[in-house]
CSV table of C-alpha atoms and ligand atoms in Angstrom, one decimal:
chain,number,residue,atom,x,y,z
A,47,UNK,CA,220.3,-66.4,-127.9
A,48,UNK,CA,223.8,-65.4,-126.8
A,49,UNK,CA,224.8,-65.8,-123.2
A,50,UNK,CA,224.5,-62.5,-121.2
A,51,UNK,CA,227.2,-60.9,-119.1
A,52,UNK,CA,226.3,-61.2,-115.4
A,53,UNK,CA,227.0,-59.4,-112.2
A,54,UNK,CA,226.1,-60.4,-108.6
A,55,UNK,CA,225.0,-58.4,-105.6
A,56,UNK,CA,225.9,-59.6,-102.1
A,57,UNK,CA,225.3,-58.1,-98.6
A,58,UNK,CA,228.0,-57.9,-96.0
A,59,UNK,CA,227.8,-60.7,-93.4
A,60,UNK,CA,227.1,-59.8,-89.8
A,61,UNK,CA,228.0,-63.2,-88.2
A,62,UNK,CA,230.7,-65.9,-88.7
A,63,UNK,CA,228.1,-68.2,-90.1
A,64,UNK,CA,227.0,-65.5,-92.5
A,65,UNK,CA,230.6,-65.0,-93.5
A,66,UNK,CA,230.9,-68.7,-94.5
A,67,UNK,CA,227.7,-68.4,-96.4
A,68,UNK,CA,228.9,-65.4,-98.4
A,69,UNK,CA,232.2,-67.2,-99.1
A,70,UNK,CA,230.3,-70.2,-100.4
A,71,UNK,CA,228.2,-67.9,-102.5
A,72,UNK,CA,231.3,-66.3,-104.0
A,73,UNK,CA,232.9,-69.6,-104.7
A,74,UNK,CA,229.8,-70.9,-106.4
A,75,UNK,CA,229.2,-67.8,-108.6
A,76,UNK,CA,232.8,-66.6,-109.3
A,77,UNK,CA,233.4,-69.3,-112.0
A,78,UNK,CA,230.6,-67.6,-114.0
A,79,UNK,CA,233.1,-64.8,-114.7
A,80,UNK,CA,230.9,-61.8,-113.5
A,81,UNK,CA,231.6,-58.3,-114.9
A,82,UNK,CA,231.6,-57.3,-111.2
A,83,UNK,CA,230.2,-58.2,-107.8
A,84,UNK,CA,228.8,-55.6,-105.5
A,85,UNK,CA,228.4,-55.3,-101.8
A,86,UNK,CA,225.5,-53.4,-100.3
A,87,UNK,CA,225.6,-50.7,-97.7
A,88,UNK,CA,223.0,-51.3,-94.9
A,89,UNK,CA,220.0,-48.9,-94.6
A,90,UNK,CA,221.0,-45.8,-92.6
A,91,UNK,CA,224.7,-46.6,-93.2
A,92,UNK,CA,224.3,-49.4,-90.6
A,93,UNK,CA,226.8,-51.8,-92.2
A,94,UNK,CA,229.4,-49.2,-93.0
A,95,UNK,CA,232.3,-51.0,-91.4
A,96,UNK,CA,231.0,-54.5,-92.5
A,97,UNK,CA,230.7,-53.3,-96.1
A,98,UNK,CA,234.2,-51.9,-96.0
A,99,UNK,CA,235.6,-55.1,-94.6
A,100,UNK,CA,233.7,-57.3,-97.0
A,101,UNK,CA,234.6,-55.2,-100.0
A,102,UNK,CA,238.3,-55.2,-99.1
A,103,UNK,CA,238.4,-59.0,-98.4
A,104,UNK,CA,236.5,-59.9,-101.6
A,105,UNK,CA,238.9,-57.6,-103.6
A,106,UNK,CA,242.0,-59.2,-102.0
A,107,UNK,CA,240.9,-62.8,-102.0
A,108,UNK,CA,238.5,-63.5,-104.8
A,109,UNK,CA,240.2,-61.9,-107.8
A,110,UNK,CA,236.8,-60.5,-108.8
A,111,UNK,CA,236.1,-57.0,-109.9
A,112,UNK,CA,234.4,-55.6,-106.7
A,113,UNK,CA,232.0,-52.6,-106.5
A,114,UNK,CA,231.1,-51.0,-103.2
A,115,UNK,CA,227.6,-49.5,-102.6
A,116,UNK,CA,227.7,-46.1,-100.8
A,117,UNK,CA,224.8,-44.0,-99.6
A,118,UNK,CA,224.4,-40.4,-98.3
A,119,UNK,CA,222.5,-41.4,-95.2
A,120,UNK,CA,223.6,-40.4,-91.7
A,121,UNK,CA,227.0,-39.0,-92.6
A,122,UNK,CA,228.6,-35.7,-93.5
A,123,UNK,CA,229.9,-35.1,-97.0
A,124,UNK,CA,233.5,-35.5,-95.8
A,125,UNK,CA,232.7,-38.7,-94.0
A,126,UNK,CA,231.0,-40.2,-97.1
A,127,UNK,CA,233.9,-39.1,-99.4
A,128,UNK,CA,236.4,-40.5,-96.9
A,129,UNK,CA,234.7,-43.9,-97.1
A,130,UNK,CA,234.9,-43.7,-101.0
A,131,UNK,CA,238.6,-42.8,-100.7
A,132,UNK,CA,239.1,-45.8,-98.4
A,133,UNK,CA,237.5,-48.0,-101.0
A,134,UNK,CA,239.9,-46.6,-103.6
A,135,UNK,CA,242.9,-47.1,-101.3
A,136,UNK,CA,241.8,-50.8,-100.9
A,137,UNK,CA,242.0,-51.0,-104.7
A,138,UNK,CA,238.2,-50.8,-105.3
A,139,UNK,CA,237.3,-48.0,-107.7
A,140,UNK,CA,233.8,-49.0,-108.6
A,141,UNK,CA,230.9,-47.5,-106.6
A,142,UNK,CA,227.2,-47.9,-106.7
A,143,UNK,CA,226.2,-44.4,-105.5
A,144,UNK,CA,222.8,-44.1,-103.8
A,145,UNK,CA,220.9,-41.6,-101.8
A,146,UNK,CA,219.8,-44.5,-99.6
A,147,UNK,CA,217.0,-45.0,-97.1
A,148,UNK,CA,217.1,-44.3,-93.4
A,149,UNK,CA,216.9,-47.3,-91.0
A,150,UNK,CA,213.5,-49.0,-91.0
A,151,UNK,CA,210.8,-47.1,-89.1
A,152,UNK,CA,212.6,-43.8,-89.1
A,153,UNK,CA,210.5,-42.1,-91.8
A,154,UNK,CA,211.7,-40.4,-95.0
A,155,UNK,CA,215.2,-39.6,-96.0
A,156,UNK,CA,216.6,-36.5,-94.2
A,157,UNK,CA,219.7,-34.7,-95.2
A,158,UNK,CA,222.3,-35.1,-92.5
A,159,UNK,CA,223.7,-31.8,-91.3
A,160,UNK,CA,226.7,-31.3,-93.5
A,161,UNK,CA,225.7,-34.3,-95.6
A,162,UNK,CA,224.7,-34.7,-99.2
A,163,UNK,CA,221.1,-33.6,-100.0
A,164,UNK,CA,220.6,-36.2,-102.6
A,165,UNK,CA,222.2,-38.8,-104.9
A,166,UNK,CA,223.0,-36.2,-107.6
A,167,UNK,CA,225.2,-34.3,-105.2
A,168,UNK,CA,227.0,-37.5,-104.2
A,169,UNK,CA,227.5,-38.5,-107.8
A,170,UNK,CA,228.9,-35.1,-108.7
A,171,UNK,CA,231.4,-35.3,-105.8
A,172,UNK,CA,232.5,-38.8,-106.7
A,173,UNK,CA,232.8,-38.0,-110.4
A,174,UNK,CA,234.9,-34.9,-109.5
A,175,UNK,CA,237.5,-37.2,-108.0
A,176,UNK,CA,238.0,-38.7,-111.4
A,177,UNK,CA,238.9,-42.2,-110.1
A,178,UNK,CA,235.6,-44.0,-109.8
A,179,UNK,CA,233.4,-46.0,-112.1
A,180,UNK,CA,229.9,-45.0,-110.9
A,181,UNK,CA,226.7,-46.9,-111.1
A,182,UNK,CA,223.3,-45.7,-109.9
A,183,UNK,CA,219.9,-47.1,-109.1
A,184,UNK,CA,216.9,-47.0,-111.6
A,185,UNK,CA,213.3,-47.9,-111.0
A,186,UNK,CA,211.3,-49.5,-113.9
A,187,UNK,CA,208.2,-49.8,-111.7
A,188,UNK,CA,208.8,-46.2,-110.4
A,189,UNK,CA,210.4,-45.3,-107.1
A,190,UNK,CA,207.7,-44.9,-104.4
A,191,UNK,CA,208.8,-41.3,-103.8
A,192,UNK,CA,208.7,-40.2,-107.5
A,193,UNK,CA,205.9,-37.9,-108.4
A,194,UNK,CA,205.3,-39.9,-111.6
A,195,UNK,CA,207.1,-42.2,-114.0
A,196,UNK,CA,208.4,-39.3,-116.1
A,197,UNK,CA,209.8,-37.4,-113.1
A,198,UNK,CA,211.6,-40.6,-112.1
A,199,UNK,CA,213.2,-40.9,-115.5
A,200,UNK,CA,214.2,-37.2,-115.5
A,201,UNK,CA,215.9,-37.8,-112.2
A,202,UNK,CA,217.7,-40.8,-113.5
A,203,UNK,CA,218.9,-38.7,-116.4
A,204,UNK,CA,220.1,-36.1,-113.9
A,205,UNK,CA,222.1,-38.8,-112.1
A,206,UNK,CA,223.7,-40.0,-115.3
A,207,UNK,CA,224.4,-36.5,-116.5
A,208,UNK,CA,226.1,-35.8,-113.1
A,209,UNK,CA,228.8,-38.3,-114.0
A,210,UNK,CA,227.4,-41.8,-113.5
A,211,UNK,CA,228.4,-44.4,-116.0
A,212,UNK,CA,225.6,-47.0,-115.8
A,213,UNK,CA,222.3,-47.7,-114.1
A,214,UNK,CA,221.3,-50.9,-112.3
A,215,UNK,CA,217.6,-51.3,-111.9
A,216,UNK,CA,215.5,-52.3,-109.0
A,217,UNK,CA,214.0,-55.8,-109.5
A,218,UNK,CA,210.8,-56.2,-111.5
A,219,UNK,CA,208.7,-59.3,-112.4
A,220,UNK,CA,207.8,-58.8,-116.1
A,221,UNK,CA,210.1,-58.2,-119.0
A,222,UNK,CA,207.5,-55.7,-120.4
A,223,UNK,CA,208.1,-53.5,-117.4
A,224,UNK,CA,211.8,-53.1,-118.2
A,225,UNK,CA,211.3,-52.8,-121.9
A,226,UNK,CA,208.8,-50.0,-121.5
A,227,UNK,CA,211.2,-48.3,-119.1
A,228,UNK,CA,214.1,-48.7,-121.5
A,229,UNK,CA,212.1,-47.1,-124.3
A,230,UNK,CA,211.1,-44.2,-122.1
A,231,UNK,CA,214.7,-43.7,-121.0
A,232,UNK,CA,215.8,-43.6,-124.6
A,233,UNK,CA,213.1,-41.1,-125.4
A,234,UNK,CA,214.3,-38.9,-122.6
A,235,UNK,CA,217.8,-38.9,-124.2
A,236,UNK,CA,219.4,-41.4,-121.8
A,237,UNK,CA,222.1,-43.3,-123.8
A,238,UNK,CA,224.0,-45.0,-121.0
A,239,UNK,CA,223.7,-48.6,-120.2
A,240,UNK,CA,220.7,-49.7,-118.1
A,241,UNK,CA,221.2,-53.1,-116.6
A,242,UNK,CA,218.1,-55.0,-115.4
A,243,UNK,CA,218.2,-56.1,-111.8
A,244,UNK,CA,217.0,-59.7,-111.3
A,245,UNK,CA,215.7,-61.1,-108.1
A,246,UNK,CA,215.6,-65.0,-108.2
A,247,UNK,CA,212.7,-65.8,-105.8
A,248,UNK,CA,214.2,-68.0,-103.1
A,249,UNK,CA,211.3,-67.4,-100.9
A,250,UNK,CA,208.0,-66.0,-102.1
A,251,UNK,CA,206.9,-64.6,-98.8
A,252,UNK,CA,210.1,-62.7,-98.4
A,253,UNK,CA,210.3,-61.6,-102.1
A,254,UNK,CA,206.7,-60.3,-102.1
A,255,UNK,CA,207.3,-58.3,-98.9
A,256,UNK,CA,210.5,-56.9,-100.3
A,257,UNK,CA,208.6,-56.0,-103.5
A,258,UNK,CA,205.8,-54.2,-101.6
A,259,UNK,CA,208.4,-52.2,-99.7
A,260,UNK,CA,210.3,-51.0,-102.7
A,261,UNK,CA,207.3,-50.4,-105.1
A,262,UNK,CA,207.8,-53.4,-107.4
A,263,UNK,CA,204.5,-54.4,-108.9
A,264,UNK,CA,203.5,-58.0,-108.2
A,265,UNK,CA,201.5,-59.5,-111.1
A,266,UNK,CA,198.4,-61.6,-110.1
A,267,UNK,CA,199.6,-64.5,-112.2
A,268,UNK,CA,202.8,-64.7,-110.3
A,269,UNK,CA,201.0,-64.6,-106.9
A,270,UNK,CA,198.7,-67.4,-108.1
A,271,UNK,CA,201.5,-69.5,-109.4
A,272,UNK,CA,203.5,-69.3,-106.2
A,273,UNK,CA,200.4,-70.1,-104.1
A,274,UNK,CA,200.0,-73.3,-106.1
A,275,UNK,CA,203.7,-74.1,-106.1
A,276,UNK,CA,203.9,-73.7,-102.3
A,277,UNK,CA,200.9,-76.0,-101.9
A,278,UNK,CA,202.6,-78.6,-104.1
A,279,UNK,CA,206.0,-78.0,-102.6
A,280,UNK,CA,207.4,-77.0,-106.0
A,281,UNK,CA,208.7,-73.5,-105.2
A,282,UNK,CA,212.2,-74.1,-106.4
A,283,UNK,CA,211.1,-75.4,-109.8
A,284,UNK,CA,208.7,-72.5,-110.3
A,285,UNK,CA,211.4,-70.0,-109.2
A,286,UNK,CA,213.9,-71.3,-111.6
A,287,UNK,CA,211.4,-71.4,-114.5
A,288,UNK,CA,210.0,-67.9,-113.8
A,289,UNK,CA,213.4,-66.3,-113.5
A,290,UNK,CA,214.9,-68.0,-116.5
A,291,UNK,CA,212.0,-67.0,-118.7
A,292,UNK,CA,212.2,-63.4,-117.5
A,293,UNK,CA,215.9,-63.3,-118.3
A,294,UNK,CA,215.6,-65.0,-121.7
A,295,UNK,CA,212.7,-62.6,-122.7
A,296,UNK,CA,215.0,-59.7,-121.9
A,297,UNK,CA,217.9,-61.2,-123.8
A,298,UNK,CA,215.6,-61.8,-126.8
A,299,UNK,CA,215.0,-58.0,-126.7
A,300,UNK,CA,218.7,-57.2,-126.9
A,301,UNK,CA,219.6,-57.0,-123.2
A,302,UNK,CA,223.3,-58.2,-122.9
A,303,UNK,CA,223.9,-57.8,-119.1
A,304,UNK,CA,222.0,-58.9,-116.0
A,305,UNK,CA,222.5,-57.9,-112.4
A,306,UNK,CA,221.4,-60.6,-109.9
A,307,UNK,CA,220.3,-59.9,-106.4
A,308,UNK,CA,221.7,-63.1,-104.9
A,309,UNK,CA,220.7,-62.5,-101.2
A,310,UNK,CA,223.9,-64.5,-100.5
A,311,UNK,CA,222.1,-67.6,-101.7
A,312,UNK,CA,223.9,-68.8,-104.8
A,313,UNK,CA,222.0,-72.0,-106.1
A,314,UNK,CA,219.1,-70.4,-107.8
A,315,UNK,CA,221.2,-67.7,-109.4
A,316,UNK,CA,223.7,-70.3,-110.6
A,317,UNK,CA,221.0,-72.5,-112.0
A,318,UNK,CA,219.4,-69.6,-113.9
A,319,UNK,CA,222.8,-68.5,-115.2
A,320,UNK,CA,223.5,-72.1,-116.4
A,321,UNK,CA,220.1,-72.2,-118.2
A,322,UNK,CA,221.0,-69.0,-119.9
A,323,UNK,CA,224.3,-70.4,-121.2
A,324,UNK,CA,226.5,-68.7,-118.6
A,325,UNK,CA,228.8,-71.5,-117.7
A,326,UNK,CA,232.0,-71.8,-115.5
A,327,UNK,CA,235.0,-70.0,-116.9
A,328,UNK,CA,237.5,-69.1,-114.2
A,329,UNK,CA,238.6,-70.4,-110.9
A,330,UNK,CA,239.0,-68.4,-107.7
A,331,UNK,CA,242.4,-67.1,-106.7
A,332,UNK,CA,244.0,-67.8,-103.3
A,333,UNK,CA,241.3,-70.3,-102.2
A,334,UNK,CA,242.7,-71.9,-99.0
B,610,FAD,P1,217.3,-41.4,-106.0
B,610,FAD,O1,217.2,-42.0,-107.3
B,610,FAD,O2,218.2,-40.2,-105.8
B,610,FAD,O3,215.9,-41.0,-105.4
B,610,FAD,C1,214.8,-42.0,-105.5
B,610,FAD,C2,213.6,-41.4,-106.2
B,610,FAD,O4,213.1,-40.3,-105.6
B,610,FAD,C3,214.1,-40.9,-107.6
B,610,FAD,O5,213.9,-42.0,-108.5
B,610,FAD,C4,213.2,-39.7,-107.8
B,610,FAD,O6,212.0,-40.1,-108.5
B,610,FAD,C5,212.9,-39.2,-106.5
B,610,FAD,N1,213.8,-38.1,-106.0
B,610,FAD,C6,214.7,-38.1,-105.0
B,610,FAD,N2,215.3,-36.9,-104.9
B,610,FAD,C7,214.7,-36.1,-105.8
B,610,FAD,C8,214.9,-34.7,-106.2
B,610,FAD,N3,215.7,-33.9,-105.5
B,610,FAD,N4,214.2,-34.3,-107.3
B,610,FAD,C9,213.3,-35.1,-107.9
B,610,FAD,N5,213.1,-36.4,-107.6
B,610,FAD,C10,213.8,-36.9,-106.6
B,610,FAD,N6,219.8,-49.0,-100.3
B,610,FAD,C11,220.7,-49.0,-99.3
B,610,FAD,O7,220.5,-48.5,-98.2
B,610,FAD,N7,221.9,-49.7,-99.4
B,610,FAD,C12,222.3,-50.3,-100.6
B,610,FAD,O8,223.3,-50.8,-100.7
B,610,FAD,C13,221.3,-50.2,-101.7
B,610,FAD,N8,221.6,-50.7,-102.9
B,610,FAD,C14,220.8,-50.5,-104.0
B,610,FAD,C15,221.1,-51.0,-105.2
B,610,FAD,C16,220.3,-50.8,-106.3
B,610,FAD,C17,220.7,-51.3,-107.7
B,610,FAD,C18,219.0,-50.2,-106.2
B,610,FAD,C19,218.1,-50.0,-107.3
B,610,FAD,C20,218.6,-49.7,-104.9
B,610,FAD,C21,219.5,-49.9,-103.8
B,610,FAD,N9,219.2,-49.4,-102.5
B,610,FAD,C22,220.1,-49.5,-101.5
B,610,FAD,C23,217.9,-48.8,-102.3
B,610,FAD,C24,217.9,-47.3,-102.4
B,610,FAD,O9,218.8,-46.7,-101.4
B,610,FAD,C25,216.5,-46.7,-102.2
B,610,FAD,O10,215.7,-47.1,-103.3
B,610,FAD,C26,216.4,-45.2,-102.0
B,610,FAD,O11,215.1,-44.9,-101.6
B,610,FAD,C27,216.7,-44.4,-103.2
B,610,FAD,O12,218.1,-44.4,-103.5
B,610,FAD,P2,218.6,-43.8,-105.0
B,610,FAD,O13,220.0,-43.4,-104.9
B,610,FAD,O14,218.1,-44.7,-106.0
B,610,FAD,O15,217.7,-42.5,-104.9
């Protein structure tokens, strides 16, 4: 098994303490030489300024290749594209382009007056600028709003045909889920790279709630295993084993890149990466 290439997702910190935690996370994971690290954009555009700051700071001080998430929610087209241009001016030309979700509790996505109607329109507009590498979301367990699995794949193809370069998937818990999805994408004529999104399970309660919200299927065996591990206080051990096995099953099936949802907690991601043969390569620039 050859070691995969990895990338890491972070969220922008909202407090000083959270900033320290993000920096610790970056310092721990940077030596694993990620293809890129990405910074999320809060639901409803709520962390717009924090995302901008975190992206610019990471780009300047970490020496890593940084990608900024961007959504269409709650902004006009001009405002959204101005944010993208701002990323480019800060030296960040990689974007994870998403339709996004409105803030929690405010119902389904609504097009902002003067805003993009959907992710395809956003991707077309970003691609027309000719200066961005564009990644998009994909849903092996099907997005909750998709009419059916095939409609979801057709929509992914439309996003890639609109000018996106690569897809990053929502997390899933069984390798089969991704492999079936990859086959269906190939059958639909998708030939761009689809990178599995991996969620190391730091906390089962939080991970299972997150899964239910985004339509990720929770297998019964996993639920049972965590119930036992929590009772025996062995959650960490199980989480490392489950995540490493998922990743190595994917690698055995030809997957060469993995995208980790770190939740700004580096240890489990680092341990899984080490187990997969991804070991330290570079040191951070400009560390005080
Ligand atoms: P789309 O793929 O455009 O739409 C979602 C699904 O709805 C599609 O798969 C399709 O089945 C259906 N659909 C939508 N419009 C149409 C249409 N016109 N015709 C047919 N079908 C349609 N959210 C954030 O708020 N901030 C983030 O930073 C963030 N980062 C993410 C990163 C990744 C890798 C992933 C996978 C998701 C992320 N999300 C983020 C969550 C994402 O915003 C939600 O899943 C949102 O509901 C869908 O966004 P999308 O761009 O994937 O949507």
